[in-house]
CSV table of C-alpha atoms and ligand atoms in Angstrom, one decimal:
chain,number,residue,atom,x,y,z
A,1007,MET,CA,-17.2,93.8,142.8
A,1008,ILE,CA,-15.4,92.0,145.7
A,1009,VAL,CA,-12.7,89.6,144.6
A,1010,LEU,CA,-10.7,87.1,146.5
A,1011,GLY,CA,-7.2,86.4,145.1
A,1012,ILE,CA,-5.3,83.2,145.9
A,1013,GLU,CA,-1.6,82.7,145.1
A,1014,THR,CA,0.2,79.4,145.7
A,1015,SER,CA,2.4,79.1,142.6
A,1016,CYS,CA,5.8,78.8,144.5
A,1017,ASP,CA,6.8,79.4,148.1
A,1018,GLU,CA,4.3,82.1,149.2
A,1019,THR,CA,0.8,81.2,150.4
A,1020,SER,CA,-1.1,84.4,150.0
A,1021,ALA,CA,-4.7,85.7,149.7
A,1022,ALA,CA,-6.2,89.1,149.4
A,1023,VAL,CA,-9.7,90.7,149.2
A,1024,LEU,CA,-10.2,93.6,146.8
A,1025,GLU,CA,-13.2,95.8,146.3
A,1026,ASP,CA,-13.4,97.5,142.8
A,1027,GLY,CA,-9.6,97.3,142.5
A,1028,LYS,CA,-8.9,98.6,146.0
A,1029,ILE,CA,-7.2,96.4,148.6
A,1030,LEU,CA,-9.4,95.6,151.6
A,1031,SER,CA,-7.1,93.0,153.2
A,1032,SER,CA,-4.2,90.8,152.4
A,1033,ALA,CA,-2.1,88.1,154.1
A,1034,ILE,CA,0.9,86.2,153.2
A,1035,TYR,CA,3.0,83.3,154.5
A,1036,SER,CA,6.5,83.1,153.1
A,1037,GLN,CA,7.8,79.6,153.5
A,1038,ALA,CA,11.0,79.7,155.5
A,1039,GLU,CA,11.1,75.9,155.2
A,1040,HIS,CA,13.3,76.1,152.1
A,1041,SER,CA,16.1,78.3,153.4
A,1042,GLN,CA,18.2,75.3,154.6
A,1043,PHE,CA,18.0,73.7,151.1
A,1044,GLY,CA,19.2,76.7,149.1
A,1045,GLY,CA,16.1,76.7,146.9
A,1046,VAL,CA,12.5,75.7,146.8
A,1047,VAL,CA,11.7,72.0,147.4
A,1048,PRO,CA,8.4,71.4,145.5
A,1049,GLU,CA,7.1,68.7,147.9
A,1050,ILE,CA,7.7,70.8,150.9
A,1051,ALA,CA,6.1,73.8,149.2
A,1052,SER,CA,2.9,71.9,148.5
A,1053,ARG,CA,2.6,70.6,152.0
A,1054,ALA,CA,3.2,74.0,153.5
A,1055,HIS,CA,0.5,75.5,151.2
A,1056,MET,CA,-1.9,72.9,152.4
A,1057,GLU,CA,-1.2,73.7,156.0
A,1058,LYS,CA,-1.6,77.5,155.6
A,1059,ILE,CA,-4.1,78.1,152.9
A,1060,ASP,CA,-7.2,77.9,155.1
A,1061,THR,CA,-5.7,80.2,157.9
A,1062,ILE,CA,-4.5,82.8,155.3
A,1063,THR,CA,-7.9,82.9,153.6
A,1064,SER,CA,-9.8,83.1,156.8
A,1065,THR,CA,-7.6,85.9,157.9
A,1066,VAL,CA,-8.3,88.1,154.9
A,1067,PHE,CA,-12.1,87.5,155.3
A,1068,ARG,CA,-11.9,88.5,158.9
A,1069,GLN,CA,-9.7,91.6,158.2
A,1070,ALA,CA,-12.0,92.8,155.4
A,1071,ASP,CA,-15.0,92.0,157.6
A,1072,ILE,CA,-16.8,90.1,154.8
A,1073,SER,CA,-18.2,86.6,154.4
A,1074,PRO,CA,-17.3,84.4,151.4
A,1075,ARG,CA,-21.0,84.7,150.2
A,1076,GLU,CA,-20.3,88.4,149.5
A,1077,LEU,CA,-17.6,87.6,146.9
A,1078,GLY,CA,-18.3,88.3,143.2
A,1079,LEU,CA,-15.2,86.4,142.0
A,1080,ILE,CA,-12.5,84.1,143.2
A,1081,ALA,CA,-9.2,84.5,141.2
A,1082,VAL,CA,-6.5,81.9,141.5
A,1083,SER,CA,-3.0,81.4,140.0
A,1084,ASP,CA,-3.2,78.3,137.8
A,1085,SER,CA,0.0,78.8,135.7
A,1086,PRO,CA,3.0,78.9,135.5
A,1087,GLY,CA,4.5,77.5,138.7
A,1088,LEU,CA,5.1,74.3,140.7
A,1089,ALA,CA,2.4,71.8,139.8
A,1090,GLY,CA,1.8,70.6,143.4
A,1091,ALA,CA,1.8,74.1,144.8
A,1092,LEU,CA,-0.6,75.5,142.1
A,1093,LEU,CA,-2.9,72.5,142.7
A,1094,VAL,CA,-3.4,73.5,146.4
A,1095,GLY,CA,-4.6,77.0,145.5
A,1096,ILE,CA,-6.7,75.7,142.5
A,1097,SER,CA,-8.4,73.0,144.7
A,1098,TYR,CA,-9.1,75.5,147.4
A,1099,ALA,CA,-10.7,77.9,145.0
A,1100,LEU,CA,-12.7,75.2,143.3
A,1101,GLY,CA,-13.9,74.0,146.7
A,1102,MET,CA,-15.2,77.5,147.5
A,1103,HIS,CA,-16.7,77.8,144.0
A,1104,THR,CA,-18.6,74.6,144.6
A,1105,ALA,CA,-19.7,75.4,148.2
A,1106,TYR,CA,-20.9,79.0,147.5
A,1107,GLY,CA,-21.5,79.1,143.8
A,1108,ILE,CA,-19.2,82.0,143.3
A,1109,PRO,CA,-17.6,82.5,139.8
A,1110,VAL,CA,-14.0,81.5,139.6
A,1111,SER,CA,-11.2,82.4,137.2
A,1112,GLY,CA,-7.7,81.0,136.6
A,1113,ILE,CA,-5.0,83.6,136.4
A,1114,ASN,CA,-1.6,83.4,134.7
A,1115,HIS,CA,0.9,84.3,137.5
A,1116,LEU,CA,2.9,86.6,135.2
A,1117,GLU,CA,-0.3,88.5,134.3
A,1118,GLY,CA,-0.7,88.7,138.0
A,1119,HIS,CA,2.7,90.4,138.4
A,1120,ILE,CA,1.9,92.9,135.7
A,1121,SER,CA,-1.5,93.6,137.3
A,1122,ALA,CA,0.3,94.9,140.4
A,1123,LEU,CA,1.1,97.9,138.2
A,1124,PHE,CA,-2.5,98.6,137.5
A,1125,LEU,CA,-3.3,98.2,141.2
A,1126,ASN,CA,-0.8,100.9,142.3
A,1127,HIS,CA,-0.8,103.0,139.0
A,1128,PRO,CA,-4.2,102.9,137.3
A,1129,GLU,CA,-2.9,105.9,135.4
A,1130,ILE,CA,0.0,104.1,133.7
A,1131,PRO,CA,-0.2,105.1,130.0
A,1132,LEU,CA,-0.7,102.4,127.4
A,1133,PRO,CA,1.1,100.9,125.7
A,1134,PHE,CA,4.0,100.2,128.0
A,1135,LEU,CA,6.9,97.8,128.3
A,1136,ALA,CA,6.7,95.4,131.2
A,1137,LEU,CA,9.9,94.0,132.6
A,1138,VAL,CA,9.0,90.9,134.5
A,1139,VAL,CA,12.0,90.2,136.7
A,1140,SER,CA,11.4,87.5,139.3
A,1141,GLY,CA,12.7,84.3,140.7
A,1142,GLY,CA,11.6,82.2,137.7
A,1143,HIS,CA,11.3,84.7,134.8
A,1144,THR,CA,13.0,87.6,133.2
A,1145,ALA,CA,11.3,88.9,130.1
A,1146,ILE,CA,10.2,92.2,128.5
A,1147,TYR,CA,6.6,92.3,127.2
A,1148,HIS,CA,4.9,94.9,125.0
A,1149,VAL,CA,1.7,95.6,126.9
A,1150,GLU,CA,-0.9,97.1,124.5
A,1151,ALA,CA,-3.6,96.8,127.1
A,1152,PHE,CA,-4.5,94.5,130.0
A,1153,GLY,CA,-4.7,91.1,128.4
A,1154,LYS,CA,-2.7,92.0,125.3
A,1155,TYR,CA,1.0,91.0,125.7
A,1156,ARG,CA,3.8,90.4,123.2
A,1157,CYS,CA,7.1,89.1,124.4
A,1158,LEU,CA,10.0,91.1,123.0
A,1159,GLY,CA,12.8,89.4,124.8
A,1160,GLN,CA,13.5,86.9,127.6
A,1161,THR,CA,16.2,85.0,129.4
A,1162,VAL,CA,17.8,82.1,127.5
A,1163,ASP,CA,18.9,80.5,130.8
A,1164,ASP,CA,18.6,81.7,134.4
A,1165,ALA,CA,16.2,84.4,135.6
A,1166,ALA,CA,17.6,87.5,137.3
A,1167,GLY,CA,16.2,86.5,140.7
A,1168,GLU,CA,17.6,83.0,140.3
A,1169,ALA,CA,21.0,84.6,139.6
A,1170,PHE,CA,20.8,86.6,142.8
A,1171,ASP,CA,19.9,83.4,144.7
A,1172,LYS,CA,22.7,81.4,143.1
A,1173,ALA,CA,25.2,84.2,143.8
A,1174,GLY,CA,23.9,84.4,147.3
A,1175,LYS,CA,24.7,80.7,147.8
A,1176,LEU,CA,28.3,81.2,146.6
A,1177,LEU,CA,28.6,84.2,148.9
A,1178,GLY,CA,27.2,82.6,152.0
A,1179,PHE,CA,23.7,84.0,152.1
A,1180,SER,CA,20.6,81.9,152.7
A,1181,TYR,CA,17.8,81.5,150.2
A,1182,PRO,CA,16.3,83.7,148.8
A,1183,ALA,CA,19.3,86.0,148.7
A,1184,GLY,CA,18.3,89.0,146.6
A,1185,ARG,CA,17.4,91.3,149.5
A,1186,ALA,CA,20.5,90.3,151.5
A,1187,ILE,CA,22.8,91.0,148.4
A,1188,GLU,CA,21.2,94.4,148.0
A,1189,GLN,CA,21.7,95.2,151.7
A,1190,GLU,CA,25.3,94.0,151.6
A,1191,ALA,CA,26.1,95.9,148.4
A,1192,ALA,CA,24.9,99.1,150.0
A,1193,LYS,CA,28.0,98.8,152.4
A,1194,ALA,CA,30.5,98.6,149.5
A,1195,THR,CA,33.6,100.8,150.0
A,1196,ASP,CA,35.2,99.8,146.6
A,1197,PRO,CA,32.4,99.0,144.1
A,1198,ASP,CA,35.1,98.9,141.3
A,1199,LEU,CA,37.0,96.1,142.9
A,1200,VAL,CA,35.8,93.8,140.2
A,1201,ARG,CA,33.7,94.1,137.0
A,1202,PHE,CA,31.6,91.1,136.1
A,1203,PRO,CA,30.7,90.5,132.4
A,1204,VAL,CA,27.2,90.9,131.2
A,1205,ALA,CA,26.4,88.4,128.4
A,1206,LYS,CA,25.1,89.8,125.1
A,1207,VAL,CA,22.8,87.2,123.6
A,1208,SER,CA,23.2,87.0,119.8
A,1209,GLY,CA,20.1,87.7,117.6
A,1210,PRO,CA,17.9,90.7,117.1
A,1211,ASN,CA,15.8,90.4,120.3
A,1212,PRO,CA,16.7,91.9,123.7
A,1213,ASP,CA,17.2,88.5,125.3
A,1214,PHE,CA,19.0,88.0,128.6
A,1215,SER,CA,21.5,85.5,129.9
A,1216,PHE,CA,22.6,85.3,133.5
A,1217,SER,CA,24.2,81.9,133.8
A,1218,GLY,CA,27.6,83.2,132.6
A,1219,LEU,CA,27.5,85.9,135.3
A,1220,LYS,CA,27.0,83.3,138.0
A,1221,THR,CA,29.9,81.3,136.5
A,1222,ALA,CA,32.1,84.4,136.4
A,1223,LEU,CA,31.4,85.0,140.1
A,1224,LYS,CA,32.2,81.3,140.9
A,1225,TYR,CA,35.6,81.5,139.2
A,1226,TYR,CA,36.4,84.9,140.7
A,1227,LEU,CA,35.8,83.4,144.2
A,1228,LYS,CA,37.6,80.2,143.5
A,1229,ASP,CA,41.2,81.5,144.2
A,1230,LYS,CA,40.2,83.9,146.9
A,1231,ASP,CA,40.7,83.0,150.6
A,1232,GLU,CA,38.0,83.4,153.2
A,1233,GLY,CA,39.6,86.5,154.7
A,1234,PHE,CA,39.5,88.3,151.3
A,1235,ILE,CA,35.9,87.3,150.7
A,1236,ASP,CA,34.9,88.4,154.2
A,1237,THR,CA,36.6,91.8,153.8
A,1238,ASN,CA,35.2,92.3,150.3
A,1239,ARG,CA,31.8,90.7,150.4
A,1240,ALA,CA,30.0,94.0,150.1
A,1241,ASN,CA,32.2,95.1,147.1
A,1242,ILE,CA,31.6,91.8,145.4
A,1243,CYS,CA,27.8,92.0,146.0
A,1244,SER,CA,27.9,95.5,144.6
A,1245,ALA,CA,29.7,94.4,141.4
A,1246,PHE,CA,27.4,91.5,140.9
A,1247,GLN,CA,24.3,93.6,141.4
A,1248,ARG,CA,25.6,96.2,139.0
A,1249,ALA,CA,26.1,93.6,136.3
A,1250,VAL,CA,22.5,92.4,136.7
A,1251,ILE,CA,21.1,95.9,136.6
A,1252,ASP,CA,23.3,96.9,133.6
A,1253,SER,CA,21.8,93.9,131.7
A,1254,LEU,CA,18.2,94.8,132.6
A,1255,ARG,CA,18.8,98.5,131.7
A,1256,LYS,CA,20.5,97.8,128.4
A,1257,ASN,CA,17.8,95.4,127.1
A,1258,LEU,CA,15.0,97.8,128.2
A,1259,LEU,CA,16.7,100.5,126.2
A,1260,ILE,CA,16.9,98.2,123.1
A,1261,ALA,CA,13.2,97.2,123.6
A,1262,ALA,CA,12.2,100.9,123.9
A,1263,GLN,CA,14.2,101.8,120.8
A,1264,LYS,CA,12.8,98.9,118.7
A,1265,SER,CA,9.2,99.4,119.8
A,1266,GLY,CA,9.1,103.1,120.1
A,1267,VAL,CA,7.5,102.7,123.5
A,1268,ARG,CA,9.1,104.8,126.2
A,1269,THR,CA,6.9,104.0,129.3
A,1270,VAL,CA,8.3,101.1,131.4
A,1271,GLY,CA,6.8,99.1,134.2
A,1272,VAL,CA,9.0,96.8,136.3
A,1273,VAL,CA,7.4,93.9,138.2
A,1274,GLY,CA,8.4,90.7,140.1
A,1275,GLY,CA,10.5,90.1,143.2
A,1276,VAL,CA,13.7,91.8,141.8
A,1277,ALA,CA,11.7,95.0,141.3
A,1278,CYS,CA,12.0,95.4,145.1
A,1279,ASN,CA,15.6,96.3,144.6
A,1280,GLY,CA,16.3,99.9,145.5
A,1281,LYS,CA,19.4,100.2,143.4
A,1282,LEU,CA,17.5,98.9,140.3
A,1283,ARG,CA,14.8,101.5,140.9
A,1284,GLU,CA,17.5,104.2,141.3
A,1285,GLU,CA,19.5,103.2,138.2
A,1286,LEU,CA,16.5,102.8,135.9
A,1287,GLY,CA,15.1,106.1,137.2
A,1288,LYS,CA,18.2,107.8,135.7
A,1289,THR,CA,17.4,106.4,132.3
A,1290,PHE,CA,13.6,106.4,132.2
A,1291,SER,CA,12.8,109.1,134.9
A,1292,LYS,CA,9.1,110.0,134.8
A,1293,ASP,CA,8.2,107.2,132.4
A,1294,LEU,CA,9.1,104.5,134.9
A,1295,TYR,CA,6.6,102.7,137.1
A,1296,PHE,CA,7.0,100.2,139.9
A,1297,PRO,CA,4.4,98.5,142.2
A,1298,LEU,CA,4.8,99.1,145.9
A,1299,PRO,CA,7.8,96.9,147.1
A,1300,SER,CA,5.3,94.8,149.1
A,1301,LEU,CA,3.5,93.9,145.9
A,1302,CYS,CA,6.5,92.9,143.9
A,1303,CYS,CA,7.1,89.4,145.3
A,1304,ASP,CA,4.3,86.9,145.1
A,1305,ASN,CA,1.0,88.1,146.6
A,1306,GLY,CA,-2.7,87.4,146.4
A,1307,ASP,CA,-3.5,91.1,145.8
A,1308,MET,CA,-2.0,91.1,142.2
A,1309,ILE,CA,-4.0,87.9,141.5
A,1310,ALA,CA,-7.2,89.4,142.7
A,1311,MET,CA,-6.5,92.5,140.6
A,1312,ALA,CA,-5.9,90.4,137.5
A,1313,GLY,CA,-9.2,88.7,138.2
A,1314,TYR,CA,-11.0,92.0,138.6
A,1315,LEU,CA,-9.6,93.3,135.3
A,1316,ARG,CA,-10.5,90.1,133.6
A,1317,ALA,CA,-14.1,90.3,134.9
A,1318,GLN,CA,-14.3,93.9,133.6
A,1319,ARG,CA,-13.3,92.6,130.1
A,1320,GLY,CA,-15.5,89.6,130.2
A,1321,SER,CA,-12.5,87.3,129.9
A,1322,LEU,CA,-12.8,85.0,132.9
A,1323,ARG,CA,-11.7,81.5,132.3
A,1324,PHE,CA,-12.1,78.3,134.3
A,1325,PRO,CA,-8.9,77.4,136.2
A,1326,ARG,CA,-6.7,74.9,134.4
A,1327,LEU,CA,-3.5,73.6,135.9
A,1328,ASN,CA,-0.6,74.6,133.5
A,1329,PRO,CA,2.8,74.6,135.3
A,1330,ALA,CA,4.7,75.5,132.2
A,1331,GLY,CA,2.2,78.2,131.0
A,1332,THR,CA,3.5,81.3,129.3
A,1333,LEU,CA,1.9,84.7,129.0
B,658,ATP,N1,15.8,93.5,146.9
B,658,ATP,C1,15.9,92.5,146.0
B,658,ATP,N2,16.9,92.5,145.1
B,658,ATP,C2,17.1,91.6,144.2
B,658,ATP,N3,16.3,90.5,144.1
B,658,ATP,C3,15.3,90.4,145.0
B,658,ATP,C4,15.1,91.4,146.0
B,658,ATP,N4,14.0,91.0,146.7
B,658,ATP,C5,13.6,89.8,146.2
B,658,ATP,N5,14.4,89.4,145.2
B,658,ATP,C6,14.3,88.2,144.4
B,658,ATP,O1,13.0,88.0,143.9
B,658,ATP,C7,12.8,86.6,143.7
B,658,ATP,C8,11.4,86.3,144.2
B,658,ATP,O2,10.5,87.0,143.4
B,658,ATP,P1,9.1,86.4,143.1
B,658,ATP,O3,8.4,86.0,144.3
B,658,ATP,O4,8.4,87.3,142.2
B,658,ATP,O5,9.6,85.1,142.2
B,658,ATP,P2,8.9,83.8,142.0
B,658,ATP,O6,7.4,83.9,142.2
B,658,ATP,O7,9.6,82.7,142.7
B,658,ATP,O8,9.1,83.5,140.4
B,658,ATP,P3,8.1,83.7,139.2
B,658,ATP,O9,7.2,84.9,139.5
B,658,ATP,O10,8.9,83.9,138.1
B,658,ATP,O11,7.3,82.5,139.2
B,658,ATP,C9,13.9,85.9,144.4
B,658,ATP,O12,14.8,85.3,143.5
B,658,ATP,C10,14.6,86.9,145.3
B,658,ATP,O13,15.9,86.7,145.5
B,659,MG,MG1,6.3,85.4,141.2
């Protein structure tokens, strides 16, 4: 089955063509339009998606050397995300559905992120724990099978990626800042210069909290002069990154202990982080799975894969805009 995946939930316009779960082609436009604002501006995102979606989709058809009529399915992110941004992808998918009579399915964006694991690691043993760690979400799911998810813990405030982006703003990096912080942290000469606290959320669940960490960084920087920050930016980035990673690792361990599930898959934009991969590797070693870094941030490939897996299970569903949808 040939599947077209369309992703427009936030600030990436992306499409991909898959055949029987293998990538034939993919294209992505990451909207640089937001960097000057320090975060995604929804109206700008919608307009940029409208400008790019046709070019991106035509590109993947050309690269895969197929025509839209050969598609067996169009899969499109319809939840959660920015309403106006999601609408662009959904409208485009429905237009193709109407024009060519091809079946169409809505995809939950978070299920899309998890599907990136099945794309790269079809052998991943079930059940596993999926840590979704992205710009808008941080949660641990018990994945019994594709389509069967139970949330074990989630953030009570900021997402981990959001924390990287907010820290980046305080430290003088443009949006999004996760990659830049990782690169800066790698240059640290004194990673123990400062230790930032990792919040422990009360209650039995492995929930996360990152807003206190951002505040701790803000107060730490408050009485430091520019020269000190310039000299120690790498050390500060390293300390910040370590606090985020410690929190993710600790809660994954709690979830593993509580559930008895040892296999862990980590998905979402923060899963690109090499230090996170290294540190979790020390704890979970051979039981740890990541998608390729290129499939961690938003992409059409993971949406197409989720559509393909849904088709196999007979669980296609007509797209329905749901900006606040959960998994
Ligand atoms: N190397 C990295 N280290 C840490 N964070 C990173 C890295 N690369 C990307 N990120 C972060 O990943 C986030 C983007 O990930 P992604 O595209 O999955 O999020 P999103 O789609 O905006 O949110 P969601 O999937 O929750 O809707 C940003 O916050 C970015 O800073
Ligand atoms: Mg995402």
